[in-house]
CSV table of C-alpha atoms and ligand atoms in Angstrom, one decimal:
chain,number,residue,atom,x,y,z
E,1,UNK,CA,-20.3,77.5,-10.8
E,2,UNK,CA,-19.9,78.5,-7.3
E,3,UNK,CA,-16.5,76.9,-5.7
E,4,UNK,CA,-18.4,74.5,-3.4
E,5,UNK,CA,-20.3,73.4,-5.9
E,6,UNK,CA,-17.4,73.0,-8.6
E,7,UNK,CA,-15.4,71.3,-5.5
E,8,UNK,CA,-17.9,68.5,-5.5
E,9,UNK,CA,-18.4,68.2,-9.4
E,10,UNK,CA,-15.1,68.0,-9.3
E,11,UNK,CA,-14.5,65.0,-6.7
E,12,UNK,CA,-18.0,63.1,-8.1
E,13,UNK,CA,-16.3,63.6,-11.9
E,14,UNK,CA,-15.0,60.0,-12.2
E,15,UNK,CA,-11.2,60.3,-13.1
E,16,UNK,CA,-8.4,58.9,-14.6
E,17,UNK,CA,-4.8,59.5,-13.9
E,18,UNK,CA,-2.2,58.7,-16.4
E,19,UNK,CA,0.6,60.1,-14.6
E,20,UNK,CA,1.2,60.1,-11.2
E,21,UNK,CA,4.6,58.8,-9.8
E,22,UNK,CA,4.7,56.2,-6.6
E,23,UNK,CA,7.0,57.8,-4.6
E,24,UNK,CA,6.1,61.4,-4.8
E,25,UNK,CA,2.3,60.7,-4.5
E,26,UNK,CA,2.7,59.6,-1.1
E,27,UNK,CA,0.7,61.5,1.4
E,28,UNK,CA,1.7,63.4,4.3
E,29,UNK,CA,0.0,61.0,6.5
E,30,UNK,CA,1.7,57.9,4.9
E,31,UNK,CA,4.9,59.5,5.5
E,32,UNK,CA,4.2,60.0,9.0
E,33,UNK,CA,3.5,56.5,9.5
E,34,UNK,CA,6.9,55.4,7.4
E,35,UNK,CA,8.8,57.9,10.0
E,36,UNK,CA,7.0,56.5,13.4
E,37,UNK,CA,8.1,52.6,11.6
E,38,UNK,CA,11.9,54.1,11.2
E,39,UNK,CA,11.3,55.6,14.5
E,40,UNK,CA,12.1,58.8,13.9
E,41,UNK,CA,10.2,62.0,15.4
E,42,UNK,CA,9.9,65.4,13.4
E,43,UNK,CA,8.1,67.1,11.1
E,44,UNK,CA,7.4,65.6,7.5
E,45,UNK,CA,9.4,67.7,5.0
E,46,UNK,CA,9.0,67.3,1.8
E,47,UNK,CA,5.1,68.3,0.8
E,48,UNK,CA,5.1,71.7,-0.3
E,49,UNK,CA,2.0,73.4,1.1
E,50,UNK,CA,-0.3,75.2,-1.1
E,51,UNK,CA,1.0,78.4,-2.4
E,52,UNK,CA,4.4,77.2,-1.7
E,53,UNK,CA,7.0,76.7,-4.6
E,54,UNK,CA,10.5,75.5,-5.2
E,55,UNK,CA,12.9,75.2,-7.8
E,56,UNK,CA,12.6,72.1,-9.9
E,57,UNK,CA,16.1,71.0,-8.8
E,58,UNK,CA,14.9,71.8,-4.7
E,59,UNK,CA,11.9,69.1,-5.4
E,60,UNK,CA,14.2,66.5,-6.7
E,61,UNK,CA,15.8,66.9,-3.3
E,62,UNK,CA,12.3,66.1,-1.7
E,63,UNK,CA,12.3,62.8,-3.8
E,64,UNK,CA,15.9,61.7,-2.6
E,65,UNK,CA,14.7,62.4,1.8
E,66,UNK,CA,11.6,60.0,0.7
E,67,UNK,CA,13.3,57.2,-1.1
E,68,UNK,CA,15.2,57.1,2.8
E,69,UNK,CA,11.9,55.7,3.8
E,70,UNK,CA,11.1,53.2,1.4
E,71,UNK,CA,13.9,51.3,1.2
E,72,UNK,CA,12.5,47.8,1.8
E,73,UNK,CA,9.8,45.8,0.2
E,74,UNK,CA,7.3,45.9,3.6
E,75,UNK,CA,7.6,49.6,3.2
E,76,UNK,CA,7.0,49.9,-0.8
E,77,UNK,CA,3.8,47.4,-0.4
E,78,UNK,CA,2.5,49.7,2.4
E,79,UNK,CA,2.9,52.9,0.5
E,80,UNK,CA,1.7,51.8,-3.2
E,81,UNK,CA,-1.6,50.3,-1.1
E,82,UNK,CA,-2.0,54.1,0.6
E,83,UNK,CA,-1.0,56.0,-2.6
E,84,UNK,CA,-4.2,53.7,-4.5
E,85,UNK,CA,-6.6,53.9,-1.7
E,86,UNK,CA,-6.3,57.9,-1.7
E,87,UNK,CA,-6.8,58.0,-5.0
E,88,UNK,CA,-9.8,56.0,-5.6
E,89,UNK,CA,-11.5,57.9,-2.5
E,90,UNK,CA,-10.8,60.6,-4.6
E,91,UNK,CA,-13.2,59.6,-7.5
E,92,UNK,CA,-10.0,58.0,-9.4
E,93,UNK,CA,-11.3,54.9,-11.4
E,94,UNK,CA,-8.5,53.8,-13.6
E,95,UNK,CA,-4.9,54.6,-12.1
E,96,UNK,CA,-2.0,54.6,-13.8
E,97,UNK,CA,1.1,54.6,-11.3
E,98,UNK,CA,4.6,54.6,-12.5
E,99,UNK,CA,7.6,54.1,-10.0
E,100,UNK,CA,11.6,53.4,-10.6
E,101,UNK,CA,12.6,49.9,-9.6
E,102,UNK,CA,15.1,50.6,-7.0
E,103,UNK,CA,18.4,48.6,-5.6
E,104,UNK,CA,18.8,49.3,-1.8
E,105,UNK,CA,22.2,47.0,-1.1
E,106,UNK,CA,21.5,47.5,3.0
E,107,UNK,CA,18.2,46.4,2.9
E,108,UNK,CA,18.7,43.8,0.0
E,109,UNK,CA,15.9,45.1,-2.1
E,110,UNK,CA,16.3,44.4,-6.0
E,111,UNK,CA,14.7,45.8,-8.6
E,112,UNK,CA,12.9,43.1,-9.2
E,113,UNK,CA,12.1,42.4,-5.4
E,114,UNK,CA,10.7,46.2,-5.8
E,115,UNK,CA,8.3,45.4,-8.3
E,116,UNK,CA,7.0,42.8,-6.8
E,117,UNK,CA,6.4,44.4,-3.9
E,118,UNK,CA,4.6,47.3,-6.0
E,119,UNK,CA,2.6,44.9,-7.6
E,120,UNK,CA,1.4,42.5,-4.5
E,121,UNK,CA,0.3,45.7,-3.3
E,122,UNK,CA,-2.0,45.9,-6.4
E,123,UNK,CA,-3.2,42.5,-6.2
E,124,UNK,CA,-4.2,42.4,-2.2
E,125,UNK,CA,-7.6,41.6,-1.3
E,126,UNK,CA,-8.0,45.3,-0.1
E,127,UNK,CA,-7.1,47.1,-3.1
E,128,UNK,CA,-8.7,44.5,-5.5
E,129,UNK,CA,-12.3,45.2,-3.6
E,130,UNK,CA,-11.9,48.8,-4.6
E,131,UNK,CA,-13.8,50.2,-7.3
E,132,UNK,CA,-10.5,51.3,-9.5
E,133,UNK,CA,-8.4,49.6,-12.2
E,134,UNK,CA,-5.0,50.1,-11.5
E,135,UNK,CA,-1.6,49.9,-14.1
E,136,UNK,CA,2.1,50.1,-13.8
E,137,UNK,CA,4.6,51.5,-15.3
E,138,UNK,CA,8.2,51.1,-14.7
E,139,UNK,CA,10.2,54.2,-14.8
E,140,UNK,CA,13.7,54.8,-15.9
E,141,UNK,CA,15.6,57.8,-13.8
E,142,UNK,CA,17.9,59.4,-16.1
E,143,UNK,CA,20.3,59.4,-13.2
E,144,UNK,CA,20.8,56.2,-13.1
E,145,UNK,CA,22.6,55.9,-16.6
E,146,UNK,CA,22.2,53.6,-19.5
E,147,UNK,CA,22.9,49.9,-17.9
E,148,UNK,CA,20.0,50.3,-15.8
E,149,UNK,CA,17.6,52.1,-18.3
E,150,UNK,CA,18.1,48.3,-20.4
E,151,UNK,CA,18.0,46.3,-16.9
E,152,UNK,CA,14.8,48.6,-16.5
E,153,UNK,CA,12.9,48.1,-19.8
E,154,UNK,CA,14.4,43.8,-19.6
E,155,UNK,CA,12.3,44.0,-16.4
E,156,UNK,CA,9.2,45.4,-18.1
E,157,UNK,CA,9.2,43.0,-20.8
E,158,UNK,CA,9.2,40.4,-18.5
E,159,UNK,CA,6.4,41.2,-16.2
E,160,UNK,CA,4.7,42.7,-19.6
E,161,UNK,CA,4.1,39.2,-20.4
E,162,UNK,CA,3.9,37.4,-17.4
E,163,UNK,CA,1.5,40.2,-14.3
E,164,UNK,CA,-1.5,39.3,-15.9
E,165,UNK,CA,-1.4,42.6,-18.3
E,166,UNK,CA,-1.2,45.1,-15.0
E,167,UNK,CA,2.9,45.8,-15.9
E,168,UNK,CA,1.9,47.9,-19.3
E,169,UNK,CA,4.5,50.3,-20.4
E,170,UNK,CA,8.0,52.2,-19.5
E,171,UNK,CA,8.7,55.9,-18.3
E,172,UNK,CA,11.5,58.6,-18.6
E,173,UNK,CA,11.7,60.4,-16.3
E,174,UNK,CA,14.2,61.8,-13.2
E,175,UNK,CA,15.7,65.3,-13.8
E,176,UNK,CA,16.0,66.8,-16.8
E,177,UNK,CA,19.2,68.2,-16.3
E,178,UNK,CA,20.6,65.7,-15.9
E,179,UNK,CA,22.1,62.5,-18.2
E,180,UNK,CA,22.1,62.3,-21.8
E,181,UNK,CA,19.5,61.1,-24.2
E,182,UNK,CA,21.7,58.8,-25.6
E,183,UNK,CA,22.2,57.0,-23.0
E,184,UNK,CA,18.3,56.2,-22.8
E,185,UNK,CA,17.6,55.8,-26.3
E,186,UNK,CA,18.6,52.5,-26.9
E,187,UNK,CA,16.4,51.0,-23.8
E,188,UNK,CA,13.5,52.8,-25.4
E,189,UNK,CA,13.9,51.8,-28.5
E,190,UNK,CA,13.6,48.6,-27.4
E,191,UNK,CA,11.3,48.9,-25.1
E,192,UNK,CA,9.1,50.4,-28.1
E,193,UNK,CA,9.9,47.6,-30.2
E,194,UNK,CA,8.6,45.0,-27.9
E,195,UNK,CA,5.2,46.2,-27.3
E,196,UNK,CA,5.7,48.1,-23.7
E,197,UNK,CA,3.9,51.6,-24.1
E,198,UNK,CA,6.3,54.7,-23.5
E,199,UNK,CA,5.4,57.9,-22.0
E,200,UNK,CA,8.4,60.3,-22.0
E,201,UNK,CA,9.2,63.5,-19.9
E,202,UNK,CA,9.6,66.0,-22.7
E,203,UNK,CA,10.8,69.7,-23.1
E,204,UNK,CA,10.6,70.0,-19.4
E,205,UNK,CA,13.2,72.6,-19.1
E,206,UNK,CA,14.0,75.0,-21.9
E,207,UNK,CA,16.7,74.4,-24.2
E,208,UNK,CA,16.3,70.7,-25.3
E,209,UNK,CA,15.0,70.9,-28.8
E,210,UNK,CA,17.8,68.0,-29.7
E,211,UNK,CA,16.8,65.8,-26.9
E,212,UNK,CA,13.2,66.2,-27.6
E,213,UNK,CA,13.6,65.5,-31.7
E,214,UNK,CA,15.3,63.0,-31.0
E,215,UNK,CA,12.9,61.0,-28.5
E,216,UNK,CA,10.0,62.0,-30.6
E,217,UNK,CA,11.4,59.8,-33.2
E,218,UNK,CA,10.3,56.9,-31.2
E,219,UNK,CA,6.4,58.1,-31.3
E,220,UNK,CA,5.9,57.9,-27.6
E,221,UNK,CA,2.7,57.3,-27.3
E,222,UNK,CA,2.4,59.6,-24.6
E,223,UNK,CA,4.3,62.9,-23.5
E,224,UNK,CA,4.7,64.0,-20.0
E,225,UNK,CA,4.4,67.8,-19.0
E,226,UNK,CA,6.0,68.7,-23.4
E,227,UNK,CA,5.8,72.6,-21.0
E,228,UNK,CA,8.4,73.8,-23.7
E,229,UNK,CA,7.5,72.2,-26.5
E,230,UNK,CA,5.8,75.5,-28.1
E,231,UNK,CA,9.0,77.4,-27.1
E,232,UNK,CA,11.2,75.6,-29.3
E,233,UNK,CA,14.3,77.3,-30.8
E,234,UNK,CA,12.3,77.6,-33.9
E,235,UNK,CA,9.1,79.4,-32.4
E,236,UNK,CA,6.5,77.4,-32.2
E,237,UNK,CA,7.2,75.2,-35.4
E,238,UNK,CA,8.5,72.0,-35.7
E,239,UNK,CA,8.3,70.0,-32.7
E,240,UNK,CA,4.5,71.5,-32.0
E,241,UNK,CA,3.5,70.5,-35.5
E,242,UNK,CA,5.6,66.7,-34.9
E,243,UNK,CA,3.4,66.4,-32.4
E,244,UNK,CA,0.2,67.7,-33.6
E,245,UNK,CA,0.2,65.5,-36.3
E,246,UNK,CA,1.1,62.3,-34.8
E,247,UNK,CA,-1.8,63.3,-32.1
E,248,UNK,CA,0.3,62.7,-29.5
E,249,UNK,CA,-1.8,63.2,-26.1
E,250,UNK,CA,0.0,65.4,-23.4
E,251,UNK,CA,0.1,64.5,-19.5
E,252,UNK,CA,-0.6,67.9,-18.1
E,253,UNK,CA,0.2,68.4,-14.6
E,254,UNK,CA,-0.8,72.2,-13.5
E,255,UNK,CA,0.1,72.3,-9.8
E,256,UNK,CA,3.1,70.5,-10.0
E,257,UNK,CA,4.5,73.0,-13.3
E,258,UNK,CA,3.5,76.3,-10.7
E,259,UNK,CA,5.0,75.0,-7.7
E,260,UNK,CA,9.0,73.5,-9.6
E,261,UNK,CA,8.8,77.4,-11.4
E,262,UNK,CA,8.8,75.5,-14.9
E,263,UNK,CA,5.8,77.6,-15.4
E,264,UNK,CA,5.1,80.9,-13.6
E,265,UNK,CA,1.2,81.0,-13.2
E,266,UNK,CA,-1.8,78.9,-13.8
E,267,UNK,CA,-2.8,81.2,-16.6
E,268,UNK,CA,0.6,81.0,-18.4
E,269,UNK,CA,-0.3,76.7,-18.4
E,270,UNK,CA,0.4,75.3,-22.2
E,271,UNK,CA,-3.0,73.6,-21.5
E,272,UNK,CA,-4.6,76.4,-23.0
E,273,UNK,CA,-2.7,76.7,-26.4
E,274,UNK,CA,-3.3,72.7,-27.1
E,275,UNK,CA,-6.3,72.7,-25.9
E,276,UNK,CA,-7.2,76.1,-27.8
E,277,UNK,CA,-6.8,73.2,-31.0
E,278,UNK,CA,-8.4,70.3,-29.5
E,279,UNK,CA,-5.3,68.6,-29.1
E,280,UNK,CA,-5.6,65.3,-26.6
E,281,UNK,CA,-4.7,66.6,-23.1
E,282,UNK,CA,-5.1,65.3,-19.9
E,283,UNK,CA,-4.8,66.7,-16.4
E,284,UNK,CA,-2.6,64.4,-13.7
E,285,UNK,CA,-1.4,65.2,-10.2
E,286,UNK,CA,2.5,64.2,-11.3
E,287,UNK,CA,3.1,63.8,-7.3
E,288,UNK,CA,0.5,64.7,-4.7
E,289,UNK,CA,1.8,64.0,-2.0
E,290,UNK,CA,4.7,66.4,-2.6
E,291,UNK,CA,2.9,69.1,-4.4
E,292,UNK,CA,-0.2,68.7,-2.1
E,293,UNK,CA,-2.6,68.5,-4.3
E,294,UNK,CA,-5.7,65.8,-5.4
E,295,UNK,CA,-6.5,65.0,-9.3
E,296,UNK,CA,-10.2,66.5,-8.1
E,297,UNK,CA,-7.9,70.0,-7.3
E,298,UNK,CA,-6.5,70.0,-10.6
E,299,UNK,CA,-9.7,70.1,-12.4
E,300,UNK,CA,-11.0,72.6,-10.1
E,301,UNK,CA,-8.1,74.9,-10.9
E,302,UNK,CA,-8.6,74.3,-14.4
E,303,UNK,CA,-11.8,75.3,-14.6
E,304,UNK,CA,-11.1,78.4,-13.1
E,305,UNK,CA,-8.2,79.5,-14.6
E,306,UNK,CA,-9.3,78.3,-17.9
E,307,UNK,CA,-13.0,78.4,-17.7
E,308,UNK,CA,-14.0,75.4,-18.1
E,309,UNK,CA,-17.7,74.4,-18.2
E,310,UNK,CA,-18.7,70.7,-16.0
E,311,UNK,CA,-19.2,69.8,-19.7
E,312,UNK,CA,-15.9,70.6,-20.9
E,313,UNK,CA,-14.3,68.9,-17.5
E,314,UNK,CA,-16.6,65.8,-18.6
E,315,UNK,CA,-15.1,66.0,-21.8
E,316,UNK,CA,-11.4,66.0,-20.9
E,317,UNK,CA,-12.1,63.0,-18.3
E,318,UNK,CA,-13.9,60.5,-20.6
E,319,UNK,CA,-11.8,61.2,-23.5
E,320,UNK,CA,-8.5,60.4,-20.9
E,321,UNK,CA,-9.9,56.9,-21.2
E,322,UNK,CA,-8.4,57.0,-24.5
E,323,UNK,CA,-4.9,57.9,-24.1
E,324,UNK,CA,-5.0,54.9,-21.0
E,325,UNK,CA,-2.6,52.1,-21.5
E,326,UNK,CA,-5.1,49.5,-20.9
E,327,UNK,CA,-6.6,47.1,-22.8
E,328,UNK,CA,-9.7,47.8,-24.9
E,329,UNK,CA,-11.9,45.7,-22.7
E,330,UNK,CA,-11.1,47.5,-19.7
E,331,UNK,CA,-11.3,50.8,-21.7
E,332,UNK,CA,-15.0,49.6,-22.5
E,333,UNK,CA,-15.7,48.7,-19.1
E,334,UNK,CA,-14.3,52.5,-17.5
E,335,UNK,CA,-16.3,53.9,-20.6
E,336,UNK,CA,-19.2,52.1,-19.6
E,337,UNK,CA,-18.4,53.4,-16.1
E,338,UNK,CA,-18.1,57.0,-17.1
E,339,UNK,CA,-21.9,56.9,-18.8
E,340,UNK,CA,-23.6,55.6,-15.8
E,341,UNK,CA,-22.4,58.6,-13.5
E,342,UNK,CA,-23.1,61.0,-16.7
E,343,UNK,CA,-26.8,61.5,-15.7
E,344,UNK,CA,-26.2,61.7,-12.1
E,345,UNK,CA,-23.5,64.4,-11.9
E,346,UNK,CA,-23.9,66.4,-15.3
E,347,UNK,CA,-28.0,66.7,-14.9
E,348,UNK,CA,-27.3,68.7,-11.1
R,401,5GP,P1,9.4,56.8,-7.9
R,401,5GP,O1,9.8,56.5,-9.3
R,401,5GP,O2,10.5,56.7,-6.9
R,401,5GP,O3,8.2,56.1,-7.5
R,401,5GP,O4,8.9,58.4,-7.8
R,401,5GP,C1,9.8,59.5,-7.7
R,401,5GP,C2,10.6,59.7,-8.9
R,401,5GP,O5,9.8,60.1,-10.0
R,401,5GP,C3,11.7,60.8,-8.7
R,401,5GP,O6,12.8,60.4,-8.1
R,401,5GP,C4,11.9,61.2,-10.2
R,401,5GP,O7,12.8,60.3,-10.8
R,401,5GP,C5,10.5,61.0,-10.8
R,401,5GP,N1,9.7,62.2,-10.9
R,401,5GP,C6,8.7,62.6,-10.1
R,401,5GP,N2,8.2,63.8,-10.4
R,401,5GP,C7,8.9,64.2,-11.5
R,401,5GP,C8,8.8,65.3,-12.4
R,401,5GP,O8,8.0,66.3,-12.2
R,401,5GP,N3,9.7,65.3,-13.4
R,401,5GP,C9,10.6,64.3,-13.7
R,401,5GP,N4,11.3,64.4,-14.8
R,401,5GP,N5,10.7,63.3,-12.9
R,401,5GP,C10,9.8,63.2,-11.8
């Protein structure tokens, strides 16, 4: 397929994303607008441009410079309202967001006062007129120790029962190196126990066979990036056959794993040896506002790194609808979705 043509295949393919993290998906124009609010001048820094790549522990800094800018609930509304409108303008139909409920004592913003805000942003008239389905996760940064994971997963449960089923599961995440599994595995455990959905950063970084065993022992029922799952301690045995069996679908997120250096080049992507045995994958932006980047991008650059036939690319998006965390009426309904744009865009 020529690229102008794959471009636009690519942005008409309807889409789901399954991981995609509030904060870092905010766009550079967004930012801008946070800045002129705070008053401050300058250039945005904190979106790499393309071709442009930093250390894992260098984009964790970027994260900390835009959590300055949404510190109050006016600012998280205004932002989770951008963050949804770019993506359904980029062909997204069902979007799941997850974001860390954050405490910002000078502002007086809660965790719970953070949600909220997230989630009025998700209900406004503007966003509910737009033709995507939106979900929430609520994310537990390792940083932040094991009180807060349990304050975390107590808040999910809560709004799990009571936001009108858009509050659907709970996330690990935050940098890898830093905290101990421990500390998280009692929240998740609950969390798992109580019906919230878990997706779980897993073998992010190399060396944490323990931490990954471990975690998989709560059957996540997804896994986010799993980039060295295959280079295991044992070659490529036990945890890649753990996860095989139990079908466990992968969040795969190519721009973001070339641009932190947890994966050198496209070509070297672990999408290819899961996908090489059919294994569920699915491609997500992770944050596209910091890694520059659109879900539409992502499929583009799988195809050509990879391959890919528009068939194949069709393939990986409807059977994403799977993996979602929605209900199985609203799966119908994006499946229903998916069919009635089949004809238009597969038949060009
Ligand atoms: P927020 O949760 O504030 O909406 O989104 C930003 C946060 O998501 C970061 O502070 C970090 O905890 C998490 N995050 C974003 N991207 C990544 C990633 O690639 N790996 C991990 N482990 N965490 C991430």
């Amino acid at each position: 397929m020529e690229t102008h043509t794959l471009r636009d295949f690519c942005q008409q393919l309807p889409k789901t994303e399954l991981h995609a993290h509030l904060n870092g998906s905010i766009s550079d124009h967004t930012l801008t607008k946070l800045m002129r609010r705070r008053h401050l001048g300058g250039q945005n820094m904190t979106s790499f441009e393309k071709g442009r790549s930093r250390t894992l522990d260098e984009c964790f800094q970027a994260f900390k410079i835009i959590h300055k800018l949404t510190e109050d609930e006016e600012s998280v509304k205004m932002v989770t309202g951008d963050v949804i409108k770019e993506f359904s303008q980029d062909g997204v139909k069902y979007l799941e967001l997850r974001s860390t409920p954050r405490e910002e004592e000078h502002t007086g913003m809660t965790r719970r006062s953070y949600v909220e805000a997230v989630l009025n942003a998700i209900r406004s008239p503007e966003i509910s007129a737009l033709d995507i389905t939106v979900r929430l996760l609520l994310s537990i940064d390792r940083k932040n120790g094991a009180m807060v994971a349990m304050e975390t997963v107590k808040l999910a449960q809560e709004y799990l029962l009571t936001s009108d089923d858009c509050v659907v599961g709970v996330d690990l995440s935050g940098n890898p190196k830093v905290g101990h599994w421990r500390d998280f595995y009692p929240a998740l455990q609950v969390a798992r126990n109580t019906g919230l959905k878990l997706s779980l950063h897993l073998a992010e970084i190399p060396g944490q066979d323990e931490e990954t065993q471990a975690l998989l022992e709560l059957r996540p029922h997804r896994i986010g990036h799993g980039t060295f799952l295959k280079a295991s301690r044992n070659g490529t045995s036990e945890l890649v056959e753990h996860v095989r069996k139990l079908k466990i679908p992968l969040e795969l997120c190519l721009t973001s794993n070339v641009k932190c250096q947890t994966v050198k080049t496209y070509h070297e992507h672990h999408f290819k040896f899961w996908f090489d045995q059919s294994h569920p994958c699915t491609f997500c932006t992770d944050d596209k506002g910091v890694f520059s980047t659109t879900l539409s991008e992502e499929y583009g650059i799988a195809a050509t790194t990879f391959g890919l036939s528009p068939k194949q690319l069709w393939d990986i998006s409807y059977n994403s609808i799977d993996f979602a965390f929605a209900q199985h009426d609203v799966k119908d309904k994006l499946r229903f979705t998916w069919n009635e744009h089949k004809h238009l865009i597969l038949r060009k």
